[in-house]
CSV table of C-alpha atoms and ligand atoms in Angstrom, one decimal:
chain,number,residue,atom,x,y,z
G,1,MET,CA,-81.1,1.3,-63.4
G,2,PHE,CA,-80.6,-1.5,-60.9
G,3,THR,CA,-79.8,-5.1,-61.5
G,4,PRO,CA,-82.5,-7.6,-60.4
G,5,LEU,CA,-81.1,-10.9,-59.2
G,6,THR,CA,-84.4,-12.5,-60.2
G,7,MET,CA,-87.7,-11.4,-61.6
G,8,ARG,CA,-89.4,-11.6,-58.1
G,9,PRO,CA,-90.1,-8.3,-56.2
G,10,ARG,CA,-87.4,-7.6,-53.7
G,11,VAL,CA,-87.8,-7.7,-49.9
G,12,LEU,CA,-85.4,-6.2,-47.4
G,13,SER,CA,-85.4,-6.5,-43.6
G,14,GLY,CA,-82.9,-6.5,-40.8
G,15,ILE,CA,-82.3,-7.3,-37.1
G,16,GLN,CA,-79.7,-5.7,-34.8
G,17,PRO,CA,-77.1,-7.9,-33.3
G,18,SER,CA,-77.7,-6.5,-29.8
G,19,GLY,CA,-79.1,-8.3,-26.8
G,20,ASN,CA,-80.9,-11.6,-26.9
G,21,LEU,CA,-83.4,-12.1,-29.7
G,22,HIS,CA,-86.9,-12.8,-28.3
G,23,ILE,CA,-90.1,-14.2,-29.4
G,24,GLY,CA,-91.3,-10.7,-30.5
G,25,ASN,CA,-88.4,-10.5,-33.0
G,26,TYR,CA,-89.3,-14.0,-34.2
G,27,LEU,CA,-93.1,-13.5,-34.6
G,28,GLY,CA,-92.8,-9.9,-35.7
G,29,ALA,CA,-90.0,-10.5,-38.2
G,30,LEU,CA,-88.2,-13.8,-38.7
G,31,LYS,CA,-91.1,-16.1,-39.0
G,32,ASN,CA,-92.6,-13.9,-41.8
G,33,TRP,CA,-89.2,-13.6,-43.6
G,34,VAL,CA,-89.1,-17.4,-43.9
G,35,ALA,CA,-92.6,-17.5,-45.4
G,36,MET,CA,-91.7,-14.8,-47.9
G,37,GLN,CA,-88.6,-16.5,-49.3
G,38,HIS,CA,-90.4,-18.3,-52.1
G,39,GLY,CA,-92.4,-15.4,-53.5
G,40,TYR,CA,-89.8,-12.7,-53.2
G,41,GLU,CA,-86.1,-12.0,-53.8
G,42,CYS,CA,-85.1,-11.5,-50.2
G,43,VAL,CA,-82.2,-9.7,-48.6
G,44,PHE,CA,-82.0,-10.2,-44.8
G,45,CYS,CA,-79.5,-8.0,-42.9
G,46,ILE,CA,-77.7,-8.3,-39.6
G,47,VAL,CA,-77.6,-4.5,-39.0
G,48,ASP,CA,-74.5,-4.1,-37.0
G,49,LEU,CA,-74.1,-0.4,-37.9
G,50,HIS,CA,-77.5,0.1,-36.2
G,51,ALA,CA,-76.3,-1.8,-33.1
G,52,ILE,CA,-73.4,0.6,-32.6
G,53,THR,CA,-75.7,3.6,-32.2
G,54,VAL,CA,-75.3,2.6,-28.5
G,55,TYR,CA,-72.0,1.3,-27.1
G,56,GLN,CA,-71.3,-2.4,-27.8
G,57,LYS,CA,-68.3,-4.3,-26.4
G,58,PRO,CA,-66.4,-5.1,-29.6
G,59,GLU,CA,-65.7,-8.8,-28.9
G,60,GLU,CA,-69.4,-9.3,-27.8
G,61,LEU,CA,-70.7,-7.6,-30.9
G,62,ARG,CA,-68.5,-9.8,-33.1
G,63,ALA,CA,-69.8,-13.0,-31.4
G,64,LYS,CA,-73.4,-11.7,-31.6
G,65,ILE,CA,-73.2,-11.2,-35.4
G,66,LEU,CA,-72.5,-15.0,-35.8
G,67,GLU,CA,-75.2,-15.8,-33.2
G,68,ILE,CA,-77.8,-13.9,-35.2
G,69,ALA,CA,-76.6,-15.5,-38.5
G,70,ALA,CA,-77.1,-18.9,-36.9
G,71,LEU,CA,-80.6,-17.8,-35.6
G,72,PHE,CA,-81.6,-16.8,-39.1
G,73,LEU,CA,-80.6,-20.2,-40.4
G,74,ALA,CA,-82.3,-22.0,-37.5
G,75,SER,CA,-85.5,-20.1,-38.2
G,76,GLY,CA,-85.5,-21.5,-41.8
G,77,ILE,CA,-83.8,-18.8,-43.8
G,78,ASP,CA,-82.3,-20.6,-46.8
G,79,PRO,CA,-79.1,-19.0,-48.1
G,80,LYS,CA,-79.8,-20.6,-51.5
G,81,LEU,CA,-83.0,-18.6,-51.7
G,82,SER,CA,-82.2,-15.5,-49.8
G,83,SER,CA,-79.1,-13.3,-49.3
G,84,MET,CA,-77.9,-13.1,-45.7
G,85,VAL,CA,-75.8,-9.9,-45.3
G,86,VAL,CA,-73.9,-8.2,-42.5
G,87,GLN,CA,-74.5,-4.5,-43.1
G,88,SER,CA,-70.9,-3.4,-42.4
G,89,MET,CA,-69.6,-5.9,-45.1
G,90,VAL,CA,-71.3,-3.8,-47.7
G,91,PRO,CA,-69.9,-0.2,-47.4
G,92,ALA,CA,-72.6,1.2,-49.7
G,93,HIS,CA,-75.1,1.1,-46.7
G,94,ALA,CA,-73.1,3.8,-44.9
G,95,GLU,CA,-72.4,5.8,-48.0
G,96,LEU,CA,-76.0,6.0,-49.1
G,97,ALA,CA,-76.9,6.9,-45.5
G,98,TRP,CA,-74.8,10.0,-45.7
G,99,LEU,CA,-76.2,11.0,-49.1
G,100,LEU,CA,-79.7,10.6,-47.7
G,101,THR,CA,-78.8,12.5,-44.5
G,102,CYS,CA,-78.2,15.5,-46.7
G,103,VAL,CA,-81.9,15.5,-48.0
G,104,THR,CA,-83.5,14.7,-44.6
G,105,PRO,CA,-84.8,17.6,-42.5
G,106,VAL,CA,-83.7,17.2,-38.9
G,107,GLY,CA,-87.2,18.0,-37.7
G,108,TRP,CA,-88.4,14.7,-39.2
G,109,LEU,CA,-85.9,12.8,-37.1
G,110,TYR,CA,-86.8,14.5,-33.8
G,111,ARG,CA,-90.4,13.4,-34.3
G,112,MET,CA,-89.5,9.6,-34.2
G,113,THR,CA,-91.1,8.0,-31.2
G,114,GLN,CA,-88.3,5.4,-30.9
G,115,PHE,CA,-85.7,8.3,-30.7
G,116,LYS,CA,-87.8,9.9,-28.0
G,117,ALA,CA,-88.3,6.7,-26.0
G,118,LYS,CA,-84.6,5.7,-26.2
G,119,THR,CA,-83.3,9.1,-25.1
G,120,GLU,CA,-85.9,10.1,-22.6
G,121,SER,CA,-83.9,9.0,-19.6
G,122,MET,CA,-80.5,10.2,-21.1
G,123,GLU,CA,-78.7,13.5,-20.4
G,124,GLY,CA,-78.6,15.7,-23.6
G,125,SER,CA,-74.8,15.6,-23.7
G,126,SER,CA,-74.7,11.7,-23.7
G,127,ILE,CA,-77.2,11.2,-26.6
G,128,GLY,CA,-75.2,9.9,-29.5
G,129,ASP,CA,-76.0,11.4,-32.9
G,130,GLY,CA,-76.3,7.9,-34.3
G,131,LEU,CA,-79.5,7.4,-32.3
G,132,LEU,CA,-81.0,10.4,-34.1
G,133,GLN,CA,-79.7,9.4,-37.6
G,134,TYR,CA,-80.8,5.7,-37.1
G,135,PRO,CA,-83.9,6.0,-39.3
G,136,VAL,CA,-81.9,7.5,-42.2
G,137,LEU,CA,-79.5,4.6,-42.1
G,138,MET,CA,-82.6,2.3,-42.1
G,139,ALA,CA,-84.0,4.2,-45.1
G,140,ALA,CA,-80.6,3.7,-46.8
G,141,ASP,CA,-80.7,-0.1,-46.1
G,142,ILE,CA,-84.1,-0.3,-47.8
G,143,LEU,CA,-83.6,2.1,-50.7
G,144,LEU,CA,-80.1,0.7,-51.5
G,145,TYR,CA,-81.8,-2.5,-52.8
G,146,GLN,CA,-84.8,-0.8,-54.3
G,147,ALA,CA,-86.9,-3.1,-52.0
G,148,ALA,CA,-90.6,-3.2,-52.8
G,149,VAL,CA,-91.7,-4.8,-49.5
G,150,VAL,CA,-90.3,-4.5,-45.9
G,151,PRO,CA,-91.6,-7.0,-43.4
G,152,VAL,CA,-91.3,-5.6,-39.9
G,153,GLY,CA,-93.0,-5.5,-36.5
G,154,GLU,CA,-95.3,-2.6,-35.7
G,155,ASP,CA,-92.6,-0.7,-33.8
G,156,GLN,CA,-90.8,0.0,-37.1
G,157,ALA,CA,-93.8,1.2,-39.1
G,158,GLN,CA,-93.0,4.9,-38.4
G,159,HIS,CA,-89.4,4.5,-39.6
G,160,LEU,CA,-90.8,2.9,-42.8
G,161,GLU,CA,-93.0,5.9,-43.3
G,162,LEU,CA,-90.0,8.1,-42.9
G,163,ALA,CA,-88.1,6.0,-45.5
G,164,ARG,CA,-90.9,6.7,-48.0
G,165,ASP,CA,-90.8,10.4,-47.2
G,166,ILE,CA,-87.0,10.5,-47.7
G,167,ALA,CA,-87.3,8.6,-51.0
G,168,GLN,CA,-90.0,10.9,-52.2
G,169,ARG,CA,-88.0,14.0,-51.3
G,170,PHE,CA,-85.0,12.6,-53.1
G,171,ASN,CA,-87.1,11.7,-56.2
G,172,SER,CA,-88.6,15.2,-56.3
G,173,LEU,CA,-85.2,16.9,-56.0
G,174,TYR,CA,-83.2,14.8,-58.3
G,175,GLY,CA,-85.6,12.8,-60.5
G,176,ASP,CA,-87.2,9.4,-60.1
G,177,THR,CA,-84.6,7.2,-58.5
G,178,PHE,CA,-86.1,5.1,-55.7
G,179,VAL,CA,-88.8,2.4,-55.6
G,180,MET,CA,-91.4,3.3,-52.8
G,181,PRO,CA,-91.2,0.5,-50.2
G,182,ALA,CA,-94.4,-0.9,-48.8
G,183,THR,CA,-94.6,-2.0,-45.1
G,184,SER,CA,-95.7,-5.6,-44.5
G,185,LEU,CA,-96.9,-6.3,-40.9
G,186,PRO,CA,-97.9,-9.8,-39.8
G,187,SER,CA,-101.7,-10.1,-39.1
G,188,VAL,CA,-100.9,-11.6,-35.6
G,189,GLY,CA,-97.8,-11.0,-33.6
G,190,ALA,CA,-96.9,-7.6,-35.0
G,191,ARG,CA,-96.5,-6.2,-31.5
G,192,VAL,CA,-95.7,-8.8,-28.8
G,193,MET,CA,-95.8,-7.2,-25.4
G,194,GLY,CA,-93.7,-7.7,-22.3
G,195,LEU,CA,-94.8,-10.6,-20.1
G,196,ASP,CA,-94.2,-8.7,-17.0
G,197,ASP,CA,-95.9,-5.5,-18.3
G,198,PRO,CA,-98.2,-6.0,-21.2
G,199,THR,CA,-98.5,-2.3,-21.8
G,200,LYS,CA,-94.9,-2.2,-23.0
G,201,LYS,CA,-93.5,-3.7,-26.2
G,202,MET,CA,-91.3,-6.8,-25.6
G,203,SER,CA,-87.8,-5.5,-26.1
G,204,LYS,CA,-84.2,-6.8,-26.0
G,205,SER,CA,-83.0,-3.9,-24.0
G,206,GLU,CA,-85.6,-4.3,-21.2
G,207,LYS,CA,-83.7,-6.0,-18.3
G,208,GLY,CA,-86.4,-7.6,-16.1
G,209,SER,CA,-85.9,-11.4,-16.0
G,210,GLY,CA,-89.7,-12.1,-16.6
G,211,HIS,CA,-90.0,-9.6,-19.5
G,212,ALA,CA,-89.1,-11.5,-22.6
G,213,ILE,CA,-88.9,-15.1,-23.9
G,214,ALA,CA,-85.5,-15.3,-25.5
G,215,LEU,CA,-85.3,-17.7,-28.4
G,216,LEU,CA,-82.4,-19.4,-26.7
G,217,ASP,CA,-84.0,-19.7,-23.2
G,218,ALA,CA,-84.0,-23.2,-21.7
G,219,PRO,CA,-87.5,-24.7,-22.1
G,220,ALA,CA,-88.0,-24.8,-18.3
G,221,ASP,CA,-87.2,-21.0,-18.1
G,222,MET,CA,-89.7,-20.2,-20.9
G,223,ARG,CA,-92.4,-22.2,-19.1
G,224,LYS,CA,-91.7,-20.4,-15.8
G,225,LYS,CA,-91.9,-17.0,-17.5
G,226,ILE,CA,-95.2,-17.7,-19.2
G,227,MET,CA,-96.7,-19.2,-16.0
G,228,ARG,CA,-95.8,-16.0,-14.2
G,229,ALA,CA,-96.9,-13.6,-16.9
G,230,THR,CA,-99.1,-10.7,-15.8
G,231,THR,CA,-102.9,-11.3,-16.6
G,232,ASP,CA,-105.8,-9.7,-14.9
G,233,SER,CA,-108.3,-10.3,-12.1
G,234,ASN,CA,-110.7,-12.4,-14.1
G,235,PRO,CA,-110.6,-16.1,-13.2
G,236,HIS,CA,-110.9,-17.3,-16.8
G,237,ILE,CA,-110.8,-16.2,-20.4
G,238,ASP,CA,-113.5,-13.8,-21.6
G,239,PHE,CA,-112.8,-12.5,-25.1
G,240,GLU,CA,-115.0,-9.4,-24.4
G,241,THR,CA,-113.4,-8.2,-21.2
G,242,MET,CA,-109.9,-9.6,-21.2
G,243,GLY,CA,-106.9,-7.4,-20.3
G,244,PRO,CA,-103.8,-6.8,-22.4
G,245,GLY,CA,-101.8,-9.6,-20.7
G,246,VAL,CA,-104.3,-12.3,-21.7
G,247,ALA,CA,-104.6,-10.8,-25.2
G,248,ASN,CA,-100.8,-10.9,-25.5
G,249,LEU,CA,-100.6,-14.6,-24.5
G,250,LEU,CA,-103.4,-15.4,-26.9
G,251,SER,CA,-101.7,-13.7,-29.8
G,252,ILE,CA,-98.4,-15.5,-29.1
G,253,PHE,CA,-100.3,-18.8,-29.2
G,254,GLN,CA,-102.2,-17.8,-32.3
G,255,ALA,CA,-99.1,-16.6,-34.2
G,256,ILE,CA,-97.3,-19.9,-33.4
G,257,SER,CA,-100.3,-22.2,-34.0
G,258,GLU,CA,-101.7,-20.2,-37.0
G,259,TRP,CA,-105.2,-21.1,-35.7
G,260,PRO,CA,-108.0,-18.9,-37.2
G,261,ASP,CA,-109.9,-16.6,-34.8
G,262,ASP,CA,-113.0,-18.8,-34.4
G,263,GLN,CA,-110.9,-21.8,-33.5
G,264,MET,CA,-109.1,-19.7,-30.9
G,265,LYS,CA,-112.4,-18.5,-29.4
G,266,ASN,CA,-114.0,-22.0,-29.3
G,267,HIS,CA,-110.9,-23.5,-27.7
G,268,PHE,CA,-110.0,-20.9,-25.1
G,269,SER,CA,-113.3,-19.2,-24.1
G,270,GLY,CA,-113.9,-19.8,-20.4
G,271,MET,CA,-110.6,-21.6,-19.9
G,272,ARG,CA,-109.0,-21.0,-16.5
G,273,TYR,CA,-105.8,-18.9,-16.6
G,274,GLY,CA,-103.6,-21.7,-15.1
G,275,ASP,CA,-104.6,-24.2,-17.8
G,276,PHE,CA,-104.4,-21.5,-20.5
G,277,LYS,CA,-100.9,-20.6,-19.6
G,278,LYS,CA,-99.8,-24.2,-19.6
G,279,GLN,CA,-101.1,-24.6,-23.2
G,280,VAL,CA,-99.3,-21.4,-24.3
G,281,ALA,CA,-96.1,-22.6,-22.5
G,282,ASN,CA,-96.3,-26.0,-24.3
G,283,ALA,CA,-96.9,-24.4,-27.7
G,284,VAL,CA,-93.9,-22.1,-27.3
G,285,ALA,CA,-91.5,-24.7,-25.9
G,286,GLU,CA,-92.5,-27.3,-28.5
G,287,HIS,CA,-92.1,-24.8,-31.3
G,288,LEU,CA,-88.7,-23.6,-30.1
G,289,GLU,CA,-87.2,-27.0,-29.2
G,290,PRO,CA,-86.4,-28.1,-32.8
G,291,PHE,CA,-85.4,-24.5,-33.5
G,292,GLN,CA,-82.8,-24.6,-30.7
G,293,GLN,CA,-81.5,-28.0,-31.9
G,294,ARG,CA,-80.9,-26.6,-35.4
G,295,TYR,CA,-79.2,-23.6,-33.8
G,296,ASN,CA,-76.8,-25.7,-31.8
G,297,GLN,CA,-75.9,-27.8,-34.8
G,298,ILE,CA,-75.2,-24.7,-36.9
G,299,ARG,CA,-73.1,-23.0,-34.2
G,300,GLN,CA,-70.7,-25.9,-34.4
G,301,GLU,CA,-69.7,-24.8,-37.9
G,302,PRO,CA,-68.5,-21.2,-37.7
G,303,GLY,CA,-66.6,-21.6,-41.0
G,304,TYR,CA,-69.9,-22.3,-42.8
G,305,LEU,CA,-71.6,-19.3,-41.2
G,306,GLU,CA,-68.8,-17.0,-42.3
G,307,SER,CA,-69.0,-18.4,-45.8
G,308,VAL,CA,-72.8,-17.8,-46.0
G,309,LEU,CA,-72.2,-14.2,-44.9
G,310,ARG,CA,-69.4,-13.6,-47.4
G,311,GLU,CA,-71.4,-15.1,-50.2
G,312,GLY,CA,-74.5,-12.9,-49.3
G,313,ALA,CA,-72.4,-9.7,-49.3
G,314,GLY,CA,-70.8,-10.7,-52.6
G,315,ARG,CA,-74.2,-11.4,-54.2
G,316,VAL,CA,-75.8,-8.1,-53.2
G,317,SER,CA,-72.9,-5.7,-53.5
G,318,PRO,CA,-73.3,-5.1,-57.3
G,319,ILE,CA,-76.9,-3.9,-56.7
G,320,ALA,CA,-75.9,-1.7,-53.7
G,321,ASN,CA,-73.0,-0.2,-55.6
G,322,SER,CA,-75.1,0.5,-58.7
G,323,THR,CA,-77.7,2.4,-56.6
G,324,VAL,CA,-75.0,4.5,-54.9
G,325,ARG,CA,-73.5,5.3,-58.3
G,326,THR,CA,-76.8,6.4,-59.7
G,327,VAL,CA,-77.5,8.5,-56.6
G,328,LYS,CA,-74.1,10.2,-56.8
G,329,GLN,CA,-74.5,10.9,-60.5
G,330,ARG,CA,-78.0,12.5,-59.9
G,331,MET,CA,-76.5,14.6,-57.1
G,332,GLY,CA,-73.7,15.8,-59.3
G,333,ILE,CA,-70.8,14.4,-57.3
G,334,TYR,CA,-68.0,12.1,-58.4
G,335,THR,CA,-68.6,8.4,-58.7
G,336,GLU,CA,-65.1,7.1,-58.7
E,1,AQP,N1,-92.2,-6.8,-29.4
E,1,AQP,C1,-92.1,-7.0,-30.7
E,1,AQP,N2,-93.2,-7.6,-31.4
E,1,AQP,C2,-93.1,-7.8,-32.7
E,1,AQP,N3,-92.0,-7.5,-33.5
E,1,AQP,C3,-91.0,-6.9,-32.9
E,1,AQP,N4,-89.7,-6.5,-33.3
E,1,AQP,C4,-89.0,-6.1,-32.3
E,1,AQP,N5,-89.7,-6.1,-31.2
E,1,AQP,C5,-90.9,-6.7,-31.5
E,1,AQP,C6,-89.3,-6.6,-34.7
E,1,AQP,O1,-88.1,-7.3,-34.7
E,1,AQP,C7,-87.3,-6.9,-35.8
E,1,AQP,C8,-85.9,-6.6,-35.4
E,1,AQP,O2,-85.8,-5.6,-34.4
E,1,AQP,P1,-84.5,-4.9,-34.1
E,1,AQP,O3,-83.4,-5.8,-33.8
E,1,AQP,O4,-84.2,-3.9,-35.2
E,1,AQP,O5,-84.7,-4.0,-32.9
E,1,AQP,P2,-86.0,-3.3,-32.3
E,1,AQP,O6,-87.1,-3.2,-33.2
E,1,AQP,O7,-85.5,-2.1,-31.6
E,1,AQP,O8,-86.3,-4.5,-31.3
E,1,AQP,P3,-86.1,-4.6,-29.8
E,1,AQP,O9,-86.2,-6.1,-29.5
E,1,AQP,O10,-87.0,-3.8,-29.0
E,1,AQP,O11,-84.6,-4.1,-29.5
E,1,AQP,P4,-84.1,-3.0,-28.6
E,1,AQP,O12,-84.5,-3.2,-27.2
E,1,AQP,O13,-82.6,-3.1,-28.8
E,1,AQP,O14,-84.6,-1.7,-29.2
E,1,AQP,C9,-88.0,-5.6,-36.4
E,1,AQP,O15,-88.7,-5.9,-37.5
E,1,AQP,C10,-89.0,-5.2,-35.3
E,1,AQP,O16,-90.1,-4.6,-35.8
């Protein structure tokens, strides 16, 4: 029913071109995408239709799309192995989203914790419908490509469950159509917390200057943020009693170093916080330095970036169009 590009299971994931990508986006998503490229047929999306669920200045959004594309490449996404796609370049995303909207009960959407969190401080009349429909568009992104696996950070797990519910509902109303996508969470780094408040997820839209480590922060700024990160009143690391701030810094270090648990314990138990933070800061800065060099090189070639994105859209469009055609046929509406 759909055309595989290869015989490998398909992976789909995306990042919004809004705000500054941070180390949570990298450890929760990008780093794992890179690792999956050899075993899976991957489609990685810059989800600009998601970004406009809140107002974006048009010229800034346009520039952000290219910035994110360059960050994908700098992370190690290889456009020969994976398709890099701007969501709005493949109209089938929006078309399938509408078709799925029509099988999604609105009560399911009101239950989404991200919708509640993003709208809790808004006046009812200023809440855009796009914020409510966001998870249906995300379900469309995934189901459009019949993705078997979706690597995301923990904050997106509930949306993934909803995508499966929508697929199941469609399949039971219209016959087996969609592959059930599985969620893939990283074992470490699935939920990186804010450095200033380790009870809150690190987030692009959080404004505090000490909150997130942006992937493009100057190394000196990264170090400063880590040295100032909130910890607790213990003088040194105790794995039994540590607070969320220390646990967060440890998991950032572990996700970057890929050290096993016992090595982490042996190395860090009893270490004073000042020394510990220096080691975390060094690990982060050293990991991101070559990354930033690659990014700066890639940004000098906007023509190349545009061509990678056009090629990605061209490669996946036949799959996306074929899914939409099947869905429309099953629903009894016109396909041409
Ligand atoms: N703190 C995090 N820890 C681990 N993974 C994270 N992700 C986001 N924050 C963390 C993962 O990054 C991918 C892309 O996220 P997104 O661009 O779709 O936006 P988001 O999930 O809404 O992330 P942000 O940074 O919090 O953005 P804003 O503030 O705009 O809402 C996803 O796989 C996500 O799980």
